[in-house]
Amino acid sequence: MSDFETRNKYFDRLFNTPGLRWMGQNTNHLPLPAAVKQAMIDSIEADEFRAYAPPLGFEELRAGIVDDLGLPGAIAMVTDGGVEALYHLCHCFLKPGDGFVATDPSWKWPIAFSRAVGATVTEIPIYDERCGYSLSAAMLERAVDDKTRLIYLVDPNNPLGSCISADEMRGIVQIAKRLGALIVHDCTYRHFATDHTLAARLYPEGTLTIYSFSKWLGTAGLRIGAVVGAPDRIARLASAPPNNLGSNVISQRAAIAGLKMRDSWFPEVNAIQRRNQARIKKAADAIPGFRLPVYPSNGNFVVVECIDAGVRPEALVAAMQEHGIMIRQGVYHTARFGNRFIKVSTTVPEAWAEEFCSLLPTLIEQARSMNDVPELF
Ligand SMILES: Cc1ncc(COP(=O)(O)O)c(C=O)c1O
């Protein structure tokens, strides 16, 4: 069977596994505010989905996203998730031979999109205690040249959970300005961070900020996100977009309702996921060779290192799946460092995190003796 068919069947099987504990894709499985579900029901009952939404999104949603980021002067283009914005901007702003710079680890898809355009990809290794598992301006300086056109920052970093400091962000922005390069600031996990600096505040004319509802609001399957930037950049993206007939109407209604509930609902979600992080840290610290390189994580997930325990991440992922728990193997994010770790999502009911922690010691033993690990994606 071809690779893409195998991958699809893999996710289809997971999706159709009743009661699967989703702890591998940073999705949010804590209860949604009732108002968000009601907004979707109301939209369906009003038959709203019979018509196309406005091409850039409902005005109320566009304004709400810009307001949530606190970026006056910028405008939003609503997209079918942040990933569509990333795909589109790579195709819009890159041409063959342009330089695309990302970190390693990072989120792999924009790297694939820019390679597909013919850009030259440079990945700066940041899985290193000495740089605080984060990109510094000095590291970026060594990686760029006059062909660098786009700098892709996943911040908070998925999978590491580290954030770029305000000082380093200032230096990074200076480099981008000097080169006339775009910064694509992927802020998918910003709501979970304790301290986060928006590149767009320092470099509004050259930053495209990626916004997602999938993780903080917990609407991954609704496919709703945005790209936010200066009007001339968005105008370029708006000239021939893949979703020129607008994004899903029901999803947009959910997102609008979610923004209204954010202040009253989200702090408790973040408190729960931080408690889950603490549980996982305690369980990992009790196992020789296991550790959390970044703690607390600024995302809704943690990297759990298992290399020093002689455990293969893939074997541990497979063992957890046999118990109905989906976690992620490091190679999904990085070929270079992927043998070091698993990644575990924390926006889940506390009982799920408890179950993961209590199974961990036994499943490590099972993973050690596993010879045939099924293919994972
Ligand atoms: C860094 C990063 N960017 C973008 C996305 C995709 O977000 P969306 O669901 O809004 O397309 C993900 C999903 O995991 C992600 O980790």
Short mmCIF file of C-alpha atoms and ligand atoms in Angstrom, two decimals:
data_model
loop_
_atom_site.label_atom_id
_atom_site.label_comp_id
_atom_site.label_asym_id
_atom_site.label_seq_id
_atom_site.Cartn_x
_atom_site.Cartn_y
_atom_site.Cartn_z
CA MET A 1 0.00 0.00 0.00
CA SER A 2 1.28 3.48 -0.80
CA ASP A 3 2.54 5.64 2.03
CA PHE A 4 -0.28 8.18 1.92
CA GLU A 5 -2.92 5.41 1.95
CA THR A 6 -1.26 3.77 4.96
CA ARG A 7 -1.10 7.13 6.73
CA ASN A 8 -4.75 7.79 6.05
CA LYS A 9 -5.84 4.38 7.28
CA TYR A 10 -3.73 4.90 10.42
CA PHE A 11 -5.56 8.12 11.30
CA ASP A 12 -8.91 6.71 10.22
CA ARG A 13 -8.41 3.80 12.61
CA LEU A 14 -7.45 6.15 15.45
CA PHE A 15 -10.42 8.44 14.77
CA ASN A 16 -12.80 5.52 14.80
CA THR A 17 -11.40 3.99 18.00
CA PRO A 18 -14.15 4.53 20.59
CA GLY A 19 -12.87 6.25 23.73
CA LEU A 20 -9.36 6.89 22.38
CA ARG A 21 -7.42 9.17 24.72
CA TRP A 22 -6.03 11.79 22.30
CA MET A 23 -2.71 12.82 23.83
CA GLY A 24 -0.54 13.13 20.73
CA GLN A 25 -1.71 16.04 18.60
CA ASN A 26 -2.05 18.85 21.17
CA THR A 27 -5.79 18.89 20.60
CA ASN A 28 -8.00 20.02 23.46
CA HIS A 29 -10.41 17.50 24.98
CA LEU A 30 -11.64 19.50 27.96
CA PRO A 31 -15.35 20.38 27.82
CA LEU A 32 -16.26 23.21 25.43
CA PRO A 33 -18.23 26.17 26.73
CA ALA A 34 -21.94 25.48 26.18
CA ALA A 35 -22.25 28.77 24.26
CA VAL A 36 -19.83 27.52 21.59
CA LYS A 37 -21.85 24.37 20.89
CA GLN A 38 -25.05 26.40 20.98
CA ALA A 39 -23.63 28.81 18.38
CA MET A 40 -23.03 25.87 16.04
CA ILE A 41 -26.50 24.42 16.66
CA ASP A 42 -28.09 27.83 16.07
CA SER A 43 -26.14 28.23 12.84
CA ILE A 44 -27.23 24.81 11.58
CA GLU A 45 -30.85 25.43 12.54
CA ALA A 46 -30.83 28.77 10.77
CA ASP A 47 -29.61 26.96 7.63
CA GLU A 48 -26.67 29.36 7.46
CA PHE A 49 -24.46 26.81 5.73
CA ARG A 50 -26.54 27.04 2.57
CA ALA A 51 -24.63 30.18 1.59
CA TYR A 52 -20.93 31.00 1.23
CA ALA A 53 -19.29 33.05 3.98
CA PRO A 54 -17.44 36.27 3.05
CA PRO A 55 -14.08 35.45 1.43
CA LEU A 56 -11.90 36.80 4.27
CA GLY A 57 -14.25 35.68 7.04
CA PHE A 58 -17.09 37.28 9.00
CA GLU A 59 -16.13 40.83 9.97
CA GLU A 60 -16.92 40.11 13.63
CA LEU A 61 -14.50 37.19 13.61
CA ARG A 62 -11.75 39.08 11.78
CA ALA A 63 -11.97 41.91 14.30
CA GLY A 64 -12.08 39.48 17.23
CA ILE A 65 -8.89 37.73 16.12
CA VAL A 66 -6.94 40.99 15.67
CA ASP A 67 -8.24 42.15 19.04
CA ASP A 68 -7.27 38.86 20.73
CA LEU A 69 -3.71 39.29 19.46
CA GLY A 70 -3.70 43.00 20.31
CA LEU A 71 -2.34 44.09 16.94
CA PRO A 72 -4.11 47.31 15.94
CA GLY A 73 -3.41 48.24 12.33
CA ALA A 74 -3.14 44.60 11.26
CA ILE A 75 -5.91 42.74 9.45
CA ALA A 76 -6.97 39.10 9.53
CA MET A 77 -7.73 36.64 6.79
CA VAL A 78 -9.72 33.71 8.14
CA THR A 79 -8.48 30.36 6.83
CA ASP A 80 -9.35 26.68 7.13
CA GLY A 81 -7.01 26.32 10.11
CA GLY A 82 -3.58 27.85 10.55
CA VAL A 83 -2.13 25.19 8.28
CA GLU A 84 -3.96 26.51 5.23
CA ALA A 85 -2.53 29.98 5.89
CA LEU A 86 0.95 28.45 6.11
CA TYR A 87 0.49 26.52 2.89
CA HIS A 88 -0.81 29.55 1.05
CA LEU A 89 1.85 31.98 2.23
CA CYS A 90 4.68 29.60 1.36
CA HIS A 91 3.30 29.42 -2.18
CA CYS A 92 2.67 33.17 -2.33
CA PHE A 93 5.90 34.55 -0.91
CA LEU A 94 8.51 31.96 -1.90
CA LYS A 95 9.98 31.07 -5.27
CA PRO A 96 12.57 28.46 -6.29
CA GLY A 97 15.98 29.21 -4.77
CA ASP A 98 14.66 31.43 -1.96
CA GLY A 99 15.91 30.65 1.52
CA PHE A 100 13.48 29.35 4.15
CA VAL A 101 14.83 29.17 7.70
CA ALA A 102 13.21 27.18 10.50
CA THR A 103 14.29 25.58 13.74
CA ASP A 104 14.84 21.90 14.39
CA PRO A 105 12.59 20.75 15.96
CA SER A 106 9.72 22.65 14.41
CA TRP A 107 6.35 21.87 12.88
CA LYS A 108 7.18 19.89 9.79
CA TRP A 109 4.48 20.93 7.32
CA PRO A 110 5.65 24.45 6.39
CA ILE A 111 9.06 22.90 5.72
CA ALA A 112 7.40 20.49 3.29
CA PHE A 113 5.40 23.34 1.70
CA SER A 114 8.47 25.47 1.08
CA ARG A 115 10.43 22.50 -0.30
CA ALA A 116 7.53 21.89 -2.69
CA VAL A 117 7.94 25.45 -3.96
CA GLY A 118 11.66 24.84 -4.56
CA ALA A 119 12.96 26.93 -1.64
CA THR A 120 16.19 25.98 0.12
CA VAL A 121 15.46 24.95 3.70
CA THR A 122 17.83 25.58 6.60
CA GLU A 123 16.96 24.07 9.97
CA ILE A 124 18.71 25.49 13.02
CA PRO A 125 19.13 22.88 15.78
CA ILE A 126 17.66 24.12 19.09
CA TYR A 127 17.31 20.84 20.99
CA ASP A 128 20.10 21.86 23.31
CA GLU A 129 20.24 22.85 26.97
CA ARG A 130 22.93 25.45 26.21
CA CYS A 131 20.55 27.59 24.13
CA GLY A 132 17.64 26.99 26.50
CA TYR A 133 15.96 24.85 23.80
CA SER A 134 15.11 28.05 21.96
CA LEU A 135 16.33 30.16 19.05
CA SER A 136 18.66 33.08 19.75
CA ALA A 137 19.44 35.96 17.41
CA ALA A 138 23.07 34.84 17.25
CA MET A 139 22.03 31.36 16.06
CA LEU A 140 19.79 32.88 13.42
CA GLU A 141 22.56 35.23 12.27
CA ARG A 142 24.82 32.25 11.50
CA ALA A 143 22.10 30.56 9.46
CA VAL A 144 20.90 33.35 7.17
CA ASP A 145 22.24 34.86 3.96
CA ASP A 146 21.03 37.34 1.39
CA LYS A 147 18.75 34.70 -0.15
CA THR A 148 16.80 34.26 3.09
CA ARG A 149 13.24 35.25 2.31
CA LEU A 150 11.18 33.68 5.07
CA ILE A 151 11.94 32.93 8.73
CA TYR A 152 9.48 30.46 10.27
CA LEU A 153 9.18 30.67 14.04
CA VAL A 154 6.98 28.19 15.89
CA ASP A 155 6.69 30.02 19.17
CA PRO A 156 5.82 28.55 21.65
CA ASN A 157 7.76 25.78 19.98
CA ASN A 158 5.95 22.58 19.12
CA PRO A 159 7.19 20.12 20.41
CA LEU A 160 9.59 21.68 22.94
CA GLY A 161 7.28 24.13 24.69
CA SER A 162 9.97 26.81 24.84
CA CYS A 163 9.30 30.49 24.05
CA ILE A 164 11.57 33.01 22.36
CA SER A 165 12.50 35.70 24.91
CA ALA A 166 11.68 39.36 24.27
CA ASP A 167 15.40 40.17 23.98
CA GLU A 168 16.09 37.46 21.43
CA MET A 169 12.97 38.42 19.50
CA ARG A 170 14.27 41.97 19.19
CA GLY A 171 17.54 40.63 17.74
CA ILE A 172 15.71 38.24 15.41
CA VAL A 173 13.54 41.06 14.10
CA GLN A 174 16.61 43.21 13.41
CA ILE A 175 18.08 40.45 11.28
CA ALA A 176 14.83 40.00 9.35
CA LYS A 177 14.58 43.75 8.76
CA ARG A 178 18.14 43.95 7.50
CA LEU A 179 17.53 41.10 5.05
CA GLY A 180 14.07 42.29 4.07
CA ALA A 181 12.85 38.81 5.04
CA LEU A 182 9.37 37.94 6.23
CA ILE A 183 8.87 36.52 9.70
CA VAL A 184 6.12 33.94 9.86
CA HIS A 185 5.31 33.81 13.54
CA ASP A 186 3.30 30.67 14.17
CA CYS A 187 1.55 31.46 17.45
CA THR A 188 -0.75 28.44 17.49
CA TYR A 189 0.11 27.81 21.18
CA ARG A 190 0.38 31.43 22.37
CA HIS A 191 -2.64 31.23 24.70
CA PHE A 192 -0.89 28.63 26.87
CA ALA A 193 2.32 30.66 27.35
CA THR A 194 3.21 32.60 30.47
CA ASP A 195 5.28 35.17 28.63
CA HIS A 196 5.13 35.62 24.88
CA THR A 197 6.46 38.34 22.58
CA LEU A 198 4.70 38.99 19.29
CA ALA A 199 7.18 39.67 16.49
CA ALA A 200 4.43 41.72 14.80
CA ARG A 201 4.64 44.35 17.57
CA LEU A 202 8.28 44.95 16.62
CA TYR A 203 8.04 44.37 12.88
CA PRO A 204 4.42 44.96 11.82
CA GLU A 205 5.27 45.50 8.16
CA GLY A 206 7.16 42.22 7.75
CA THR A 207 5.47 39.73 10.08
CA LEU A 208 2.66 37.34 9.30
CA THR A 209 1.15 35.94 12.49
CA ILE A 210 -0.52 32.54 12.34
CA TYR A 211 -3.55 32.14 14.59
CA SER A 212 -5.35 28.90 15.40
CA PHE A 213 -8.56 28.02 17.27
CA SER A 214 -7.74 24.31 17.23
CA LYS A 215 -5.76 24.18 20.44
CA TRP A 216 -6.89 26.86 22.88
CA LEU A 217 -10.58 26.58 21.99
CA GLY A 218 -10.46 22.89 21.17
CA THR A 219 -12.01 22.94 17.71
CA ALA A 220 -9.37 21.12 15.64
CA GLY A 221 -11.93 19.24 13.55
CA LEU A 222 -13.77 22.46 12.67
CA ARG A 223 -10.71 23.71 10.74
CA ILE A 224 -10.66 27.37 11.59
CA GLY A 225 -7.71 29.75 11.99
CA ALA A 226 -6.25 32.87 10.44
CA VAL A 227 -3.25 34.76 9.19
CA VAL A 228 -2.83 38.30 10.48
CA GLY A 229 -0.59 40.96 8.97
CA ALA A 230 -0.19 44.35 7.37
CA PRO A 231 -2.92 45.18 4.82
CA ASP A 232 -0.58 45.01 1.79
CA ARG A 233 0.64 41.50 2.74
CA ILE A 234 -2.90 40.25 3.31
CA ALA A 235 -3.95 41.84 0.01
CA ARG A 236 -1.39 39.66 -1.73
CA LEU A 237 -2.66 36.56 0.03
CA ALA A 238 -6.25 37.56 -0.75
CA SER A 239 -5.67 37.87 -4.48
CA ALA A 240 -5.86 34.14 -5.25
CA PRO A 241 -6.54 32.18 -2.04
CA PRO A 242 -7.51 28.49 -1.92
CA ASN A 243 -10.58 29.31 0.21
CA ASN A 244 -11.86 32.24 -1.84
CA LEU A 245 -15.41 31.05 -1.17
CA GLY A 246 -14.94 31.60 2.53
CA SER A 247 -14.31 29.28 5.47
CA ASN A 248 -16.84 27.02 7.11
CA VAL A 249 -19.79 29.09 8.35
CA ILE A 250 -20.55 26.89 11.38
CA SER A 251 -16.90 26.88 12.44
CA GLN A 252 -16.76 30.67 12.24
CA ARG A 253 -19.84 30.97 14.47
CA ALA A 254 -18.14 28.67 17.00
CA ALA A 255 -14.96 30.76 16.87
CA ILE A 256 -16.86 34.02 17.44
CA ALA A 257 -18.64 32.49 20.45
CA GLY A 258 -15.30 31.12 21.71
CA LEU A 259 -13.63 34.53 21.64
CA LYS A 260 -16.48 35.92 23.74
CA MET A 261 -15.99 33.13 26.31
CA ARG A 262 -12.21 33.27 26.39
CA ASP A 263 -11.68 35.29 29.54
CA SER A 264 -14.20 33.40 31.65
CA TRP A 265 -13.49 29.89 30.37
CA PHE A 266 -9.90 29.55 29.24
CA PRO A 267 -7.97 30.23 32.51
CA GLU A 268 -9.41 27.04 34.02
CA VAL A 269 -8.41 25.05 30.91
CA ASN A 270 -4.86 26.32 31.26
CA ALA A 271 -4.80 25.54 34.99
CA ILE A 272 -5.90 21.95 34.30
CA GLN A 273 -3.32 21.42 31.57
CA ARG A 274 -0.57 22.83 33.84
CA ARG A 275 -1.61 20.36 36.54
CA ASN A 276 -1.38 17.59 33.96
CA GLN A 277 2.12 18.76 33.04
CA ALA A 278 3.09 18.54 36.73
CA ARG A 279 1.69 15.00 36.97
CA ILE A 280 3.67 13.87 33.93
CA LYS A 281 6.84 15.48 35.25
CA LYS A 282 6.46 13.70 38.58
CA ALA A 283 5.93 10.35 36.84
CA ALA A 284 8.90 10.89 34.48
CA ASP A 285 11.23 12.04 37.27
CA ALA A 286 10.55 8.79 39.11
CA ILE A 287 11.86 6.68 36.21
CA PRO A 288 15.64 6.42 35.74
CA GLY A 289 16.66 7.88 32.36
CA PHE A 290 13.41 9.82 31.87
CA ARG A 291 13.18 13.61 32.10
CA LEU A 292 11.35 16.67 30.83
CA PRO A 293 13.92 18.95 29.16
CA VAL A 294 11.53 21.93 29.18
CA TYR A 295 9.30 22.40 32.22
CA PRO A 296 6.89 24.01 32.53
CA SER A 297 6.03 23.96 28.87
CA ASN A 298 4.47 27.07 27.31
CA GLY A 299 2.36 24.82 25.13
CA ASN A 300 -0.38 22.31 25.97
CA PHE A 301 2.09 19.42 25.72
CA VAL A 302 5.41 18.23 27.11
CA VAL A 303 8.42 16.52 25.62
CA VAL A 304 9.40 13.47 27.67
CA GLU A 305 12.91 12.32 27.00
CA CYS A 306 13.45 8.58 27.11
CA ILE A 307 16.75 8.06 25.27
CA ASP A 308 18.84 7.63 28.42
CA ALA A 309 16.52 4.88 29.55
CA GLY A 310 17.23 2.95 26.35
CA VAL A 311 13.56 3.10 25.31
CA ARG A 312 12.58 3.61 21.68
CA PRO A 313 9.93 6.32 21.40
CA GLU A 314 8.10 4.37 18.67
CA ALA A 315 7.84 1.27 20.86
CA LEU A 316 6.41 3.31 23.72
CA VAL A 317 3.90 4.98 21.39
CA ALA A 318 2.82 1.57 20.07
CA ALA A 319 2.50 0.17 23.60
CA MET A 320 0.35 3.13 24.67
CA GLN A 321 -1.85 2.71 21.59
CA GLU A 322 -2.56 -0.85 22.62
CA HIS A 323 -4.09 0.70 25.75
CA GLY A 324 -6.14 3.26 23.82
CA ILE A 325 -3.77 6.19 24.41
CA MET A 326 -2.34 8.16 21.48
CA ILE A 327 0.97 9.97 22.12
CA ARG A 328 3.53 11.17 19.54
CA GLN A 329 6.96 9.80 18.64
CA GLY A 330 9.74 12.42 18.32
CA VAL A 331 10.53 11.62 14.67
CA TYR A 332 7.22 13.14 13.66
CA HIS A 333 8.87 16.48 14.44
CA THR A 334 12.55 15.90 13.80
CA ALA A 335 14.73 13.27 12.15
CA ARG A 336 17.80 14.61 13.97
CA PHE A 337 16.48 14.47 17.56
CA GLY A 338 13.41 12.29 17.19
CA ASN A 339 14.97 9.19 18.77
CA ARG A 340 15.25 11.10 22.06
CA PHE A 341 11.65 11.70 23.05
CA ILE A 342 7.91 11.24 23.04
CA LYS A 343 5.45 14.14 23.17
CA VAL A 344 2.36 14.10 25.36
CA SER A 345 -0.57 16.54 25.15
CA THR A 346 -2.00 17.98 28.34
CA THR A 347 -5.35 19.65 27.47
CA VAL A 348 -7.08 16.45 28.46
CA PRO A 349 -9.21 15.32 31.40
CA GLU A 350 -7.05 14.83 34.48
CA ALA A 351 -8.08 11.16 34.56
CA TRP A 352 -6.39 10.66 31.17
CA ALA A 353 -3.14 12.14 32.41
CA GLU A 354 -3.35 9.98 35.57
CA GLU A 355 -3.89 6.89 33.44
CA PHE A 356 -0.91 7.75 31.23
CA CYS A 357 1.29 8.22 34.31
CA SER A 358 0.20 5.04 36.01
CA LEU A 359 0.70 2.93 32.88
CA LEU A 360 4.09 4.45 32.06
CA PRO A 361 6.41 2.22 34.18
CA THR A 362 4.79 -1.01 32.95
CA LEU A 363 4.62 0.05 29.34
CA ILE A 364 8.28 1.07 29.35
CA GLU A 365 9.12 -2.54 30.19
CA GLN A 366 6.79 -3.74 27.43
CA ALA A 367 8.38 -1.29 24.96
CA ARG A 368 11.87 -2.51 25.81
CA SER A 369 11.02 -6.02 24.70
CA MET A 370 9.01 -5.04 21.61
CA ASN A 371 10.59 -6.19 18.37
CA ASP A 372 8.04 -5.33 15.72
CA VAL A 373 6.75 -1.80 15.98
CA PRO A 374 3.90 -1.01 13.55
CA GLU A 375 4.35 1.97 11.24
CA LEU A 376 3.47 5.27 12.96
CA PHE A 377 2.78 8.73 11.56
C1 LIG B 1 2.89 24.78 15.11
C2 LIG B 1 1.59 24.45 14.49
N1 LIG B 1 1.09 25.27 13.56
C3 LIG B 1 -0.10 25.01 12.98
C4 LIG B 1 -0.82 23.89 13.31
C5 LIG B 1 -2.13 23.62 12.62
O1 LIG B 1 -3.14 24.37 13.21
P1 LIG B 1 -4.61 24.35 12.60
O2 LIG B 1 -5.33 23.23 13.25
O3 LIG B 1 -5.15 25.71 12.99
O4 LIG B 1 -4.50 24.18 11.13
C6 LIG B 1 -0.32 23.00 14.26
C7 LIG B 1 -1.05 21.77 14.58
O5 LIG B 1 -0.64 20.91 15.27
C8 LIG B 1 0.91 23.29 14.87
O6 LIG B 1 1.44 22.50 15.77
#
